Structures are given as structure tokens and as C-alpha cells.
């Protein structure tokens, strides 16, 4: 049953997924770069974008796990040649996640001030956080709808249409950011941080509309919702539940990092904002290959083709390592230039350059971890991923942060904690995968 896994076949899925994957972090990183260069209160605005971005990213990651759950189930049905049996599932899954997003919007909007006080924001930074959040949160349901549709396309072994949607959304966001943040003299007033929020919302709504049209026109999937739950809904909800708990653990780490950086001072949180956006951009660039692993591992598992599954893991390990090293090298070559893209504030740049080298050294580790994480999602191993992240956050990230913070290392403490956390997440995945599937290949 073995299928030859070539770089060309992987790239056919990975490269479009890579481009699609950077859409959300590109929205945030565009806001960061443009806001960091406004003429008035740039540091405070940059800090606010970073804090709100961390919270919204947490929401998207928690509820956006529907993408991986849908993709996993559909991929396995594709591998088993039983796609017709699961065509009614996507509509119900999308309805569940959009309904959940509306509840979150209704709960979080009136408590915006309290949420960001919890992140240690105060004064002007807190004021900007509330202003930015109360606009941008309305894009949340549209983002989750897009994530769910992307999951359907991935399950169908198609990453091309998500790429098209993501490119349109990202380019529109950049265009609108420049116009709405800086304004056009005599025509559009400069809206500063509010303009960045409106630009993101318009881009997210546009992506959602295009995603809806493409899903209806380019696939056989119907969005007609049956009143009778599909028999895969319990498994889907189980996957989402495990991923939900897992993502809460993930965002606990991000919360600690963001709140500690905020507490150090506005220069620190601004520098952290730049660093975490670059970190996330690198993660989503590698996500293309993680997505290929997600899509193909589910298909091979559904077909019980363990030889191809192991071959896939070996190829992706090499490609991921190469990509991570390349990202790190590019970062070191343009070390000073990258920081100045985001801000000209000397105090912020000083703190950023003190830790940027750690962010770059992490890239190969991140790449391997994210790729195996994607494969485990494709195979439906959500429970194991949940337990691993809970343990790595509780036993590695938080203790490391507290220890190095005790020695007053500030942002260095945060990024050392992130590094050890990623190692603790990735190494067990490699060991578990090889110990489980190599014996099956031998016996195949």
C-alpha cells in the first residue's frame, strides 16, 4: 500500500498551506509594524496592540481548533474512500464554532477593561487596549468561520483555496492599515490604533465571504444543517474538548509571558510584542509543512498505510529542520533591520535586541515540534497532545519563568522558558511516534 512521498507531493499541500497559515499572524504583525511607527504615543499603542493581540490569539487558538478536528476526521474518511458518509458533518461543526464565538463576543465585550487589567495593563496602555479590543473583537466570529472552512478544505486534501483566501485577506489588511492608521490628508483622517482595528475587521469579513462562496462553489460539501446530529459529532466534540483544554494550557504560558512583560514596563511589553509576533510568524510559516503532515497522516492512517506514514515523518523532519535553520539565518543576517521595521524607539529596540537571538535560535526546535504536532492532530491523537501540553506548561514553562525571573532576567527569562517549553513539547512526540509506528511498518 505504500505511496512514495516526494518533496513535490508534500510541497503541493505545504506551500499553499504555509501562505494561508500566515494570514492571521500577518494581520497582527502588520498592525504591530504600522502602529509602532505612528508619530504620537507609539510605544503605548504598540504595547496595547501586543496585549490585545495576545488575548485575541488565545481566543482564536482555543476555538480555532475546530480546523484540526474537522481536517482529521475528513482526511481519515478520504483515506478510507468513505467521504460520502461524512459530508453532513462540516455544516454542523461550523455552526457549533460560530455560535460559540458569538457567546464569547457577548461575554468579553462589556468586560474589556477588566480583562486587560488582568494582563497588568494600566493608564494610557489600558485605555488603548480597551479601544482596540472593542473594535477588533467583532472580527472574531468571522475568523473562526474561516478557520473552520479551512479545516474542510484541508480534510479534502486541498490547501490551494485557503491560500487564495488568505492572500486576499492579508493584502487587503495591509492596504487598509496604511490608509486608516495614517489617513489621507483632505480625505480620510488618521485613525491611529482604531484604524488598525477596523482594517483587521474588514479583512476578516472579506475572507469569510470568499471562504463561503468557495466552499459552496468548489466542493460538494453542503452547509444545510440537519437537525439530527451526525454520528461523528461526538468524536468531533471530543477532539475539540481535548484541544480546548490543550489550548488553555498553551495560552496559560502566553498569559504568564505577556503579563510578566507588561509588569516590567512599557518598553519591555513593546519589545515582547515585536518578538512574539515574529515568533508566531515563524511558527505559521512552518505550519504549512505541519498542515501537510496533518492532512497526509490522517489519510495514511485511514488507509492503514503505515510505511507511507513513517516515510512522511522522516521527510517532514528533514524539511522542518531546514526551514527552521533558514528562518533563523535570515533573522541573524537582518538582525538590526528587522527591529527598526517595527519601531524607532531606542529603549524598545534595546530590549528587543537583547532577546531576539533567542527567538531566532528557537526556530529549528519550533519547526520540528509544530510538524509532529500537526501529524498527531491528523491522526486524532488529541488526548495525548492535551496531556503533553498540560505537563510541559506546568512542569517546564512556569517553573523556568519563575526561576529566571527571580534572577531579574526579565525578557530573557520569558524566552528561555519558551525554548525549554518547546523542547518538552516536541521530543516526546518524536519518541512516541517512532515507538508506535516503526514496529507496525516492520510487521506490515
PDB file of N, CA and C in Angstrom, residues 161-200:
ATOM      1  N   UNK A 161      -7.247  26.668  -2.179  1.00  0.00           N
ATOM      2  CA  UNK A 161      -8.275  27.688  -1.974  1.00  0.00           C
ATOM      3  C   UNK A 161      -8.066  28.466  -0.663  1.00  0.00           C
ATOM      4  N   UNK A 162      -7.698  27.810   0.436  1.00  0.00           N
ATOM      5  CA  UNK A 162      -7.354  28.598   1.626  1.00  0.00           C
ATOM      6  C   UNK A 162      -6.220  29.596   1.370  1.00  0.00           C
ATOM      7  N   UNK A 163      -5.260  29.218   0.530  1.00  0.00           N
ATOM      8  CA  UNK A 163      -4.168  30.132   0.196  1.00  0.00           C
ATOM      9  C   UNK A 163      -4.709  31.384  -0.505  1.00  0.00           C
ATOM     10  N   UNK A 164      -5.591  31.187  -1.481  1.00  0.00           N
ATOM     11  CA  UNK A 164      -6.157  32.325  -2.216  1.00  0.00           C
ATOM     12  C   UNK A 164      -6.895  33.264  -1.253  1.00  0.00           C
ATOM     13  N   UNK A 165      -7.701  32.667  -0.384  1.00  0.00           N
ATOM     14  CA  UNK A 165      -8.466  33.462   0.588  1.00  0.00           C
ATOM     15  C   UNK A 165      -7.527  34.253   1.494  1.00  0.00           C
ATOM     16  N   UNK A 166      -6.475  33.589   1.968  1.00  0.00           N
ATOM     17  CA  UNK A 166      -5.539  34.225   2.894  1.00  0.00           C
ATOM     18  C   UNK A 166      -4.766  35.360   2.225  1.00  0.00           C
ATOM     19  N   UNK A 167      -4.355  35.169   0.991  1.00  0.00           N
ATOM     20  CA  UNK A 167      -3.619  36.219   0.267  1.00  0.00           C
ATOM     21  C   UNK A 167      -4.483  37.471   0.124  1.00  0.00           C
ATOM     22  N   UNK A 168      -5.730  37.273  -0.283  1.00  0.00           N
ATOM     23  CA  UNK A 168      -6.638  38.411  -0.447  1.00  0.00           C
ATOM     24  C   UNK A 168      -6.820  39.151   0.881  1.00  0.00           C
ATOM     25  N   UNK A 169      -7.048  38.381   1.952  1.00  0.00           N
ATOM     26  CA  UNK A 169      -7.259  38.997   3.263  1.00  0.00           C
ATOM     27  C   UNK A 169      -6.038  39.751   3.762  1.00  0.00           C
ATOM     28  N   UNK A 170      -4.858  39.156   3.594  1.00  0.00           N
ATOM     29  CA  UNK A 170      -3.627  39.789   4.083  1.00  0.00           C
ATOM     30  C   UNK A 170      -3.310  41.067   3.316  1.00  0.00           C
ATOM     31  N   UNK A 171      -3.441  41.017   1.994  1.00  0.00           N
ATOM     32  CA  UNK A 171      -3.152  42.212   1.184  1.00  0.00           C
ATOM     33  C   UNK A 171      -4.152  43.330   1.483  1.00  0.00           C
ATOM     34  N   UNK A 172      -5.417  42.956   1.635  1.00  0.00           N
ATOM     35  CA  UNK A 172      -6.430  43.958   1.966  1.00  0.00           C
ATOM     36  C   UNK A 172      -6.149  44.597   3.312  1.00  0.00           C
ATOM     37  N   UNK A 173      -5.712  43.784   4.273  1.00  0.00           N
ATOM     38  CA  UNK A 173      -5.414  44.311   5.603  1.00  0.00           C
ATOM     39  C   UNK A 173      -4.260  45.306   5.563  1.00  0.00           C
ATOM     40  N   UNK A 174      -3.196  44.981   4.830  1.00  0.00           N
ATOM     41  CA  UNK A 174      -2.053  45.892   4.722  1.00  0.00           C
ATOM     42  C   UNK A 174      -2.490  47.211   4.088  1.00  0.00           C
ATOM     43  N   UNK A 175      -3.247  47.105   2.996  1.00  0.00           N
ATOM     44  CA  UNK A 175      -3.721  48.299   2.283  1.00  0.00           C
ATOM     45  C   UNK A 175      -4.564  49.187   3.202  1.00  0.00           C
ATOM     46  N   UNK A 176      -5.526  48.574   3.892  1.00  0.00           N
ATOM     47  CA  UNK A 176      -6.408  49.340   4.773  1.00  0.00           C
ATOM     48  C   UNK A 176      -5.678  49.871   5.994  1.00  0.00           C
ATOM     49  N   UNK A 177      -4.723  49.117   6.516  1.00  0.00           N
ATOM     50  CA  UNK A 177      -3.933  49.578   7.658  1.00  0.00           C
ATOM     51  C   UNK A 177      -3.265  50.914   7.341  1.00  0.00           C
ATOM     52  N   UNK A 178      -2.606  50.971   6.206  1.00  0.00           N
ATOM     53  CA  UNK A 178      -1.873  52.190   5.826  1.00  0.00           C
ATOM     54  C   UNK A 178      -2.831  53.369   5.682  1.00  0.00           C
ATOM     55  N   UNK A 179      -3.966  53.118   5.035  1.00  0.00           N
ATOM     56  CA  UNK A 179      -4.924  54.201   4.797  1.00  0.00           C
ATOM     57  C   UNK A 179      -5.595  54.664   6.091  1.00  0.00           C
ATOM     58  N   UNK A 180      -6.071  53.701   6.900  1.00  0.00           N
ATOM     59  CA  UNK A 180      -6.872  54.059   8.074  1.00  0.00           C
ATOM     60  C   UNK A 180      -6.024  54.504   9.263  1.00  0.00           C
ATOM     61  N   UNK A 181      -4.829  53.934   9.424  1.00  0.00           N
ATOM     62  CA  UNK A 181      -3.976  54.344  10.549  1.00  0.00           C
ATOM     63  C   UNK A 181      -3.368  55.721  10.297  1.00  0.00           C
ATOM     64  N   UNK A 182      -2.774  55.907   9.121  1.00  0.00           N
ATOM     65  CA  UNK A 182      -2.090  57.174   8.819  1.00  0.00           C
ATOM     66  C   UNK A 182      -3.014  58.217   8.203  1.00  0.00           C
ATOM     67  N   UNK A 183      -4.101  57.748   7.551  1.00  0.00           N
ATOM     68  CA  UNK A 183      -5.035  58.662   6.913  1.00  0.00           C
ATOM     69  C   UNK A 183      -4.536  59.170   5.570  1.00  0.00           C
ATOM     70  N   UNK A 184      -5.440  59.842   4.855  1.00  0.00           N
ATOM     71  CA  UNK A 184      -5.091  60.508   3.602  1.00  0.00           C
ATOM     72  C   UNK A 184      -5.531  61.959   3.744  1.00  0.00           C
ATOM     73  N   UNK A 185      -4.567  62.850   3.721  1.00  0.00           N
ATOM     74  CA  UNK A 185      -4.838  64.260   4.003  1.00  0.00           C
ATOM     75  C   UNK A 185      -5.925  64.812   3.081  1.00  0.00           C
ATOM     76  N   UNK A 186      -6.925  65.405   3.708  1.00  0.00           N
ATOM     77  CA  UNK A 186      -8.020  66.001   2.956  1.00  0.00           C
ATOM     78  C   UNK A 186      -9.152  65.037   2.638  1.00  0.00           C
ATOM     79  N   UNK A 187      -8.930  63.735   2.875  1.00  0.00           N
ATOM     80  CA  UNK A 187      -9.946  62.738   2.533  1.00  0.00           C
ATOM     81  C   UNK A 187     -10.318  61.850   3.726  1.00  0.00           C
ATOM     82  N   UNK A 188      -9.318  61.205   4.325  1.00  0.00           N
ATOM     83  CA  UNK A 188      -9.559  60.275   5.427  1.00  0.00           C
ATOM     84  C   UNK A 188      -8.692  60.684   6.613  1.00  0.00           C
ATOM     85  N   UNK A 189      -9.295  60.957   7.760  1.00  0.00           N
ATOM     86  CA  UNK A 189      -8.484  61.351   8.922  1.00  0.00           C
ATOM     87  C   UNK A 189      -7.664  60.180   9.459  1.00  0.00           C
ATOM     88  N   UNK A 190      -6.515  60.465  10.052  1.00  0.00           N
ATOM     89  CA  UNK A 190      -5.690  59.422  10.670  1.00  0.00           C
ATOM     90  C   UNK A 190      -6.432  58.875  11.884  1.00  0.00           C
ATOM     91  N   UNK A 191      -6.641  57.560  11.919  1.00  0.00           N
ATOM     92  CA  UNK A 191      -7.405  56.939  12.999  1.00  0.00           C
ATOM     93  C   UNK A 191      -6.516  56.201  13.991  1.00  0.00           C
ATOM     94  N   UNK A 192      -5.212  56.139  13.703  1.00  0.00           N
ATOM     95  CA  UNK A 192      -4.244  55.510  14.597  1.00  0.00           C
ATOM     96  C   UNK A 192      -4.655  54.074  14.963  1.00  0.00           C
ATOM     97  N   UNK A 193      -4.696  53.762  16.261  1.00  0.00           N
ATOM     98  CA  UNK A 193      -4.932  52.389  16.688  1.00  0.00           C
ATOM     99  C   UNK A 193      -6.336  51.897  16.311  1.00  0.00           C
ATOM    100  N   UNK A 194      -7.307  52.799  16.279  1.00  0.00           N
ATOM    101  CA  UNK A 194      -8.658  52.406  15.868  1.00  0.00           C
ATOM    102  C   UNK A 194      -8.676  52.005  14.392  1.00  0.00           C
ATOM    103  N   UNK A 195      -7.897  52.705  13.572  1.00  0.00           N
ATOM    104  CA  UNK A 195      -7.811  52.378  12.161  1.00  0.00           C
ATOM    105  C   UNK A 195      -7.278  50.978  11.934  1.00  0.00           C
ATOM    106  N   UNK A 196      -6.272  50.574  12.739  1.00  0.00           N
ATOM    107  CA  UNK A 196      -5.714  49.220  12.627  1.00  0.00           C
ATOM    108  C   UNK A 196      -6.766  48.168  12.951  1.00  0.00           C
ATOM    109  N   UNK A 197      -7.588  48.457  13.953  1.00  0.00           N
ATOM    110  CA  UNK A 197      -8.642  47.509  14.334  1.00  0.00           C
ATOM    111  C   UNK A 197      -9.690  47.376  13.232  1.00  0.00           C
ATOM    112  N   UNK A 198     -10.108  48.512  12.660  1.00  0.00           N
ATOM    113  CA  UNK A 198     -11.101  48.465  11.579  1.00  0.00           C
ATOM    114  C   UNK A 198     -10.546  47.750  10.350  1.00  0.00           C
ATOM    115  N   UNK A 199      -9.278  47.950  10.059  1.00  0.00           N
ATOM    116  CA  UNK A 199      -8.654  47.279   8.913  1.00  0.00           C
ATOM    117  C   UNK A 199      -8.711  45.763   9.088  1.00  0.00           C
ATOM    118  N   UNK A 200      -8.431  45.293  10.298  1.00  0.00           N
ATOM    119  CA  UNK A 200      -8.464  43.854  10.564  1.00  0.00           C
ATOM    120  C   UNK A 200      -9.869  43.290  10.397  1.00  0.00           C
TER     121      UNK A 200
END
